[in-house]
XYZ file of C-alpha atoms in Angstrom:
421
model
C -33.429 5.590 39.967
C -33.647 2.520 37.749
C -34.785 4.469 34.612
C -31.984 6.980 35.182
C -29.443 4.210 35.508
C -30.602 2.554 32.278
C -30.526 5.896 30.459
C -26.952 6.507 31.576
C -25.908 3.023 30.504
C -27.605 3.472 27.133
C -25.697 6.720 26.619
C -22.489 4.910 27.497
C -23.349 2.194 24.989
C -23.849 4.703 22.179
C -20.602 6.492 23.082
C -18.581 3.267 23.045
C -20.017 2.157 19.717
C -19.400 5.545 18.112
C -15.845 5.523 19.430
C -15.280 2.045 18.063
C -16.606 3.093 14.669
C -14.605 6.321 14.551
C -11.306 4.571 15.176
C -11.702 2.478 12.005
C -11.934 5.439 9.619
C -8.918 6.996 7.931
C -8.707 10.381 6.250
C -8.975 10.812 2.478
C -7.223 13.923 1.193
C -8.986 13.794 -2.186
C -12.467 13.786 -0.665
C -11.591 16.494 1.821
C -10.294 18.844 -0.874
C -13.291 18.123 -3.114
C -15.273 20.255 -0.655
C -13.000 23.209 -1.499
C -13.275 23.963 -5.267
C -10.683 26.749 -5.027
C -8.110 23.992 -4.500
C -9.203 21.655 -7.308
C -5.941 22.011 -9.259
C -3.832 21.216 -6.205
C -6.116 18.237 -5.515
C -5.829 17.044 -9.126
C -2.039 16.978 -9.061
C -1.897 15.209 -5.715
C -3.701 12.405 -7.557
C -1.658 12.556 -10.774
C 1.640 12.444 -8.875
C 0.353 9.564 -6.672
C 0.948 11.611 -3.541
C -2.704 11.308 -2.475
C -2.558 7.608 -1.511
C 0.734 8.193 0.290
C -0.865 11.009 2.310
C -3.859 8.798 3.111
C -1.592 6.100 4.538
C 0.058 8.467 7.020
C -1.122 9.932 10.297
C 0.058 13.052 12.121
C 0.488 15.027 8.916
C -0.059 18.581 7.597
C -0.824 19.451 3.973
C 0.084 23.004 2.929
C -2.306 23.591 0.029
C -2.230 26.462 -2.457
C -5.235 27.733 -4.394
C -5.853 27.395 -8.128
C -4.245 30.729 -8.979
C -0.986 29.827 -7.215
C -0.983 26.373 -8.813
C -1.458 27.848 -12.290
C 1.575 30.067 -11.719
C 3.602 26.989 -10.752
C 2.373 24.986 -13.762
C 3.291 27.833 -16.127
C 6.937 26.786 -15.603
C 6.060 23.406 -17.201
C 7.732 21.114 -14.654
C 7.766 17.386 -15.444
C 5.367 15.234 -13.475
C 8.291 13.825 -11.471
C 9.622 17.279 -10.606
C 6.104 18.396 -9.697
C 5.843 15.443 -7.331
C 9.000 16.610 -5.531
C 7.647 20.171 -5.295
C 4.288 19.085 -3.890
C 5.865 16.573 -1.500
C 7.749 19.540 0.036
C 4.309 20.869 0.987
C 3.408 17.785 3.037
C 4.753 18.126 6.583
C 5.297 14.978 8.660
C 3.853 16.561 11.796
C 0.520 18.010 12.859
C 0.172 21.803 12.681
C -3.339 23.085 13.256
C -4.078 26.814 13.311
C -3.738 26.961 17.099
C -0.399 25.165 17.149
C 1.003 27.433 14.411
C 0.505 30.429 16.724
C 1.948 28.620 19.758
C 5.207 27.234 18.346
C 7.803 26.713 21.072
C 10.485 29.435 20.863
C 8.575 30.888 17.906
C 10.109 28.664 15.222
C 10.125 25.001 14.169
C 11.840 22.896 11.539
C 9.487 20.288 10.038
C 10.458 17.255 7.969
C 8.469 16.777 4.773
C 7.517 13.892 2.530
C 10.204 15.154 0.130
C 12.795 14.566 2.834
C 11.352 11.129 3.650
C 11.771 9.901 0.061
C 15.551 10.241 0.283
C 15.489 12.333 -2.899
C 16.260 15.598 -1.094
C 20.004 16.279 -0.709
C 21.046 16.638 2.933
C 18.406 18.503 4.922
C 16.892 20.301 1.928
C 13.600 18.503 2.472
C 12.867 20.437 5.698
C 10.585 23.470 6.021
C 11.107 26.340 8.462
C 7.921 27.550 10.204
C 8.112 30.830 12.166
C 5.459 32.634 14.220
C 5.863 36.277 13.205
C 4.730 39.545 14.697
C 1.185 40.669 14.010
C -0.289 37.155 13.950
C 1.494 36.048 10.787
C 3.111 32.616 10.349
C 5.820 32.291 7.705
C 6.988 29.199 5.786
C 10.253 28.692 3.908
C 12.257 25.802 2.470
C 15.407 25.093 4.494
C 17.661 25.620 1.461
C 16.102 28.984 0.611
C 18.596 31.113 2.529
C 16.288 31.465 5.516
C 13.703 33.404 3.502
C 10.078 32.933 4.546
C 8.430 33.137 1.139
C 4.906 31.958 1.990
C 2.453 32.749 4.791
C -0.382 30.988 6.553
C -3.777 32.057 5.159
C -6.375 29.862 6.848
C -7.204 26.364 8.018
C -9.261 24.311 5.559
C -9.906 21.252 7.702
C -8.463 19.739 10.867
C -8.808 16.256 12.303
C -6.832 16.846 15.518
C -3.462 15.122 15.658
C -4.306 13.099 12.531
C -4.347 15.483 9.554
C -4.412 19.259 9.186
C -4.986 20.913 5.807
C -4.025 24.575 5.712
C -3.746 27.162 2.966
C -0.475 28.995 2.406
C -0.150 32.017 0.152
C 2.135 30.546 -2.545
C 4.198 27.450 -3.382
C 7.477 27.104 -1.484
C 10.441 27.751 -3.794
C 13.205 25.147 -3.544
C 16.065 24.591 -5.963
C 16.378 20.980 -4.767
C 12.712 20.155 -5.299
C 12.511 22.014 -8.617
C 15.601 20.326 -10.093
C 14.779 18.335 -13.259
C 14.438 14.610 -12.591
C 14.732 11.848 -15.194
C 11.552 10.046 -16.146
C 11.347 6.469 -14.898
C 11.593 5.192 -18.482
C 14.991 6.891 -18.766
C 16.349 5.168 -15.679
C 18.319 1.944 -15.681
C 16.092 -0.808 -14.294
C 18.902 -3.120 -13.235
C 20.832 -0.236 -11.665
C 17.848 0.657 -9.456
C 17.485 -2.965 -8.346
C 21.217 -3.504 -7.796
C 21.514 -0.490 -5.502
C 18.730 -1.714 -3.226
C 19.408 -5.365 -2.409
C 18.317 -7.086 -5.642
C 21.691 -7.330 -7.400
C 21.529 -11.098 -7.993
C 18.151 -10.823 -9.726
C 19.311 -7.734 -11.668
C 22.490 -9.480 -12.871
C 20.495 -12.535 -13.900
C 18.039 -10.351 -15.806
C 20.894 -8.547 -17.576
C 22.312 -11.917 -18.655
C 19.009 -12.816 -20.392
C 18.696 -10.640 -23.531
C 15.144 -11.785 -24.304
C 13.800 -11.063 -20.820
C 15.714 -7.773 -20.529
C 14.276 -6.617 -23.854
C 10.749 -7.495 -22.711
C 11.187 -5.498 -19.507
C 12.608 -2.458 -21.313
C 9.914 -2.474 -24.005
C 7.163 -2.217 -21.389
C 8.459 0.650 -19.236
C 6.879 3.505 -21.185
C 3.472 1.836 -21.301
C 3.554 0.765 -17.650
C 5.615 -1.806 -15.754
C 5.549 -3.247 -12.233
C 8.507 -5.396 -11.133
C 8.595 -7.710 -8.119
C 12.268 -8.166 -7.340
C 13.404 -11.047 -5.050
C 15.979 -9.977 -2.480
C 19.552 -11.252 -2.905
C 19.434 -14.047 -0.323
C 16.231 -15.484 -1.783
C 17.377 -15.439 -5.410
C 20.889 -16.653 -4.587
C 19.411 -19.747 -2.909
C 17.230 -20.318 -5.993
C 20.061 -20.106 -8.565
C 20.778 -23.908 -8.710
C 17.164 -24.532 -9.769
C 17.263 -21.596 -12.188
C 20.342 -23.025 -13.946
C 18.472 -26.285 -14.612
C 15.782 -24.491 -16.630
C 15.839 -24.290 -20.425
C 16.658 -20.946 -22.047
C 12.946 -20.344 -22.651
C 12.151 -21.373 -19.080
C 14.723 -18.946 -17.684
C 13.228 -16.063 -19.673
C 9.701 -17.003 -18.570
C 10.775 -17.217 -14.919
C 12.250 -13.706 -15.033
C 9.268 -12.284 -16.938
C 6.966 -13.892 -14.366
C 8.293 -11.305 -11.884
C 6.761 -8.321 -13.706
C 3.349 -7.172 -14.938
C 2.744 -5.071 -18.086
C 0.842 -2.370 -16.178
C 1.759 0.200 -13.571
C 0.525 -0.802 -10.098
C 1.056 1.651 -7.248
C 1.069 0.283 -3.710
C -2.407 1.735 -3.154
C -3.639 -0.074 -6.274
C -2.115 -3.372 -5.135
C -3.870 -3.024 -1.784
C -7.255 -2.492 -3.414
C -7.131 -4.635 -6.581
C -6.981 -8.137 -5.163
C -7.240 -11.099 -7.515
C -5.481 -12.789 -10.423
C -2.798 -10.801 -12.227
C -1.197 -11.581 -15.581
C 2.548 -11.174 -16.042
C 5.010 -10.497 -18.849
C 5.262 -14.288 -19.247
C 1.511 -14.731 -19.854
C 0.922 -16.018 -23.382
C -2.476 -17.451 -24.282
C -2.789 -20.933 -22.812
C 0.388 -20.373 -20.770
C -1.252 -18.470 -17.947
C 1.791 -17.596 -15.824
C -0.428 -15.628 -13.427
C -0.527 -15.202 -9.660
C -2.964 -13.882 -7.067
C -2.533 -10.588 -5.229
C -3.892 -10.615 -1.692
C -3.555 -8.264 1.258
C -4.201 -8.189 4.958
C -4.053 -4.630 6.208
C -0.778 -3.114 5.052
C 0.776 -6.478 4.093
C 0.533 -7.390 0.380
C 1.283 -10.964 -0.731
C 1.730 -12.590 -4.132
C 0.440 -16.155 -4.209
C 1.292 -18.720 -6.889
C 0.088 -22.336 -6.772
C 3.436 -23.218 -5.175
C 4.694 -20.334 -3.027
C 3.470 -17.174 -1.301
C 5.804 -14.141 -1.271
C 5.470 -10.903 0.698
C 6.212 -7.420 -0.611
C 8.896 -6.087 1.720
C 9.763 -2.683 0.264
C 9.368 -0.099 -2.506
C 12.341 0.857 -4.690
C 10.447 3.219 -6.980
C 6.770 4.070 -7.417
C 6.450 6.702 -10.109
C 3.984 6.222 -12.946
C 4.657 4.421 -15.284
C 7.214 2.373 -13.285
C 7.017 0.608 -9.924
C 9.616 -1.765 -8.458
C 8.960 -3.648 -5.210
C 11.141 -6.075 -3.267
C 9.777 -9.488 -2.260
C 11.078 -12.084 0.194
C 10.779 -15.163 -2.054
C 11.209 -16.150 -5.690
C 7.854 -16.516 -7.466
C 7.508 -20.073 -8.804
C 4.988 -20.537 -11.646
C 3.171 -23.858 -11.875
C 3.952 -23.928 -15.588
C 7.646 -24.503 -14.739
C 7.595 -26.198 -11.339
C 5.533 -28.945 -9.773
C 3.639 -28.298 -6.598
C 4.910 -30.346 -3.658
C 3.065 -33.669 -3.350
C 0.540 -33.728 -0.501
C 1.393 -35.889 2.476
C -0.384 -39.275 2.314
C -3.408 -39.496 4.558
C -3.004 -41.968 7.444
C -4.898 -45.237 7.040
C -8.126 -45.300 9.061
C -7.967 -47.398 12.193
C -10.007 -50.648 11.950
C -13.318 -50.557 13.778
C -13.476 -52.851 16.788
C -15.511 -55.955 16.000
C -18.279 -57.106 18.347
C -19.659 -60.575 18.663
C -23.280 -59.611 17.960
C -22.656 -56.914 15.317
C -23.576 -57.996 11.771
C -21.017 -57.572 9.018
C -21.133 -54.294 7.107
C -22.840 -54.476 3.723
C -20.334 -55.042 0.918
C -21.773 -52.251 -1.169
C -21.075 -49.652 1.504
C -17.585 -51.020 2.046
C -16.737 -50.592 -1.619
C -17.947 -47.006 -1.511
C -15.678 -46.229 1.433
C -12.737 -47.920 -0.260
C -13.293 -45.953 -3.437
C -13.329 -42.669 -1.534
C -10.143 -43.637 0.289
C -8.388 -44.464 -2.985
C -9.266 -41.122 -4.613
C -6.135 -38.924 -4.913
C -6.059 -35.734 -2.852
C -4.781 -33.113 -5.264
C -6.121 -29.918 -3.772
C -2.704 -28.246 -3.586
C -2.045 -28.610 -7.316
C -5.591 -27.892 -8.494
C -5.910 -24.528 -10.323
C -7.913 -21.829 -8.616
C -10.989 -20.783 -10.589
C -11.315 -17.488 -8.757
C -9.634 -15.445 -6.030
C -10.261 -16.567 -2.493
C -12.959 -15.138 -0.266
C -10.240 -13.455 1.769
C -9.082 -11.619 -1.350
C -12.635 -10.475 -2.061
C -12.961 -9.120 1.460
C -9.636 -7.297 1.147
C -10.710 -5.816 -2.179
C -13.859 -4.471 -0.546
C -11.747 -2.900 2.196
C -9.449 -1.234 -0.339
C -12.411 0.324 -2.120
C -13.511 2.292 0.914
C -15.341 -0.255 3.051
C -14.519 -0.309 6.756
C -13.378 -3.589 8.225
C -14.019 -4.265 11.902
C -12.045 -6.560 14.077
C -14.861 -8.988 14.800
C -13.735 -10.350 18.136
C -12.862 -6.929 19.504
C -16.147 -5.235 18.714
C -18.333 -8.219 19.591
C -16.775 -8.043 23.037
C -17.471 -4.298 23.251
C -21.098 -4.763 22.203
C -21.536 -7.650 24.670
C -20.246 -5.501 27.536
C -22.495 -2.616 26.546
C -25.626 -4.759 26.227
C -24.877 -6.455 29.523
C -24.499 -3.114 31.267
C -27.707 -1.794 29.750
C -29.811 -4.691 30.945
C -28.105 -5.097 34.278
C -26.614 -8.539 33.552
C -23.692 -9.657 35.668
C -20.461 -10.235 33.742
C -18.933 -12.349 36.442
């Protein structure tokens, strides 16, 4: 019986390890659709509209894909990239609908929220999709604002990861006047208006009052701009220090809160390291370090670390994020002085112990007198933690060390009959 017992325990060990590994993987819509060349155009525009990374970050989701022919018909209307994003986001349902569930809908019909609805761009409930199980095995789909018409039908399932993501083919794009409405390009939108409406009014007003900084922001929108906007409470508390800066210092402080390239949230989570800003000018570095831990992205200067708390807009070429603190560049502010190290306690003297050599005593005194300036020293490279996060963002799988070491220990112990008590 002993060999049988060990074989069973070994099988259990393999099962537990596979389960642990499987739970660390997330879906990737781009890679899944790459296996289906008939949907290459749909896949391409999920990437161009930056919907792909948003889909990858969600679970319990259904993507209603259309083939290349249907996409070409949609593109023949020449929608802007922003309008196309709204149209495609209507095809991403925030619930799981596999082929089996589509044919077993309770009461025969369901109303599903979409990513278009979740953005807040859809008026009222126009971002919902009606799904109805029809006679003869058909399943119809229609936008909520389409007069109840079911204009598209389920064709087949492309891939299903149960209760995580389902990718199905529907016969044609869902028509929706709300999703197809022309939308202004980000470069045509008022930067300060966007910030003011979403809790960054103090920063926006301060930016508007600085013609040089405002001009720098506006000049960079078309080529790509990412703004990190401090929330009102944080910037209001900082205003007394801001008023003490010179005119050039004020402009540099404001420009320090933006980068001259477009950075989506997915890009920020994967591209850890030093980042230049609008204030960077040759020897005046004015840079900070982007780091992340899971879904939390932080911006670290030599003086303060701020967290990204929200997204106001993320549409190439413009992204605006809210942060919980004002970014303080070392070029304008001094790092707080380190606390003085406590004096070492004198060693107890003994009657028989010889006196310490003078040469060694001088060496110790010299080391004690050396200033500790680690907090203000410039960083030559991103931290190891940033490197690890960058690896994770590029597709590597990170394991929770303590958790899986414990799992492996239990498995090994069971296999070899060790007692855990």
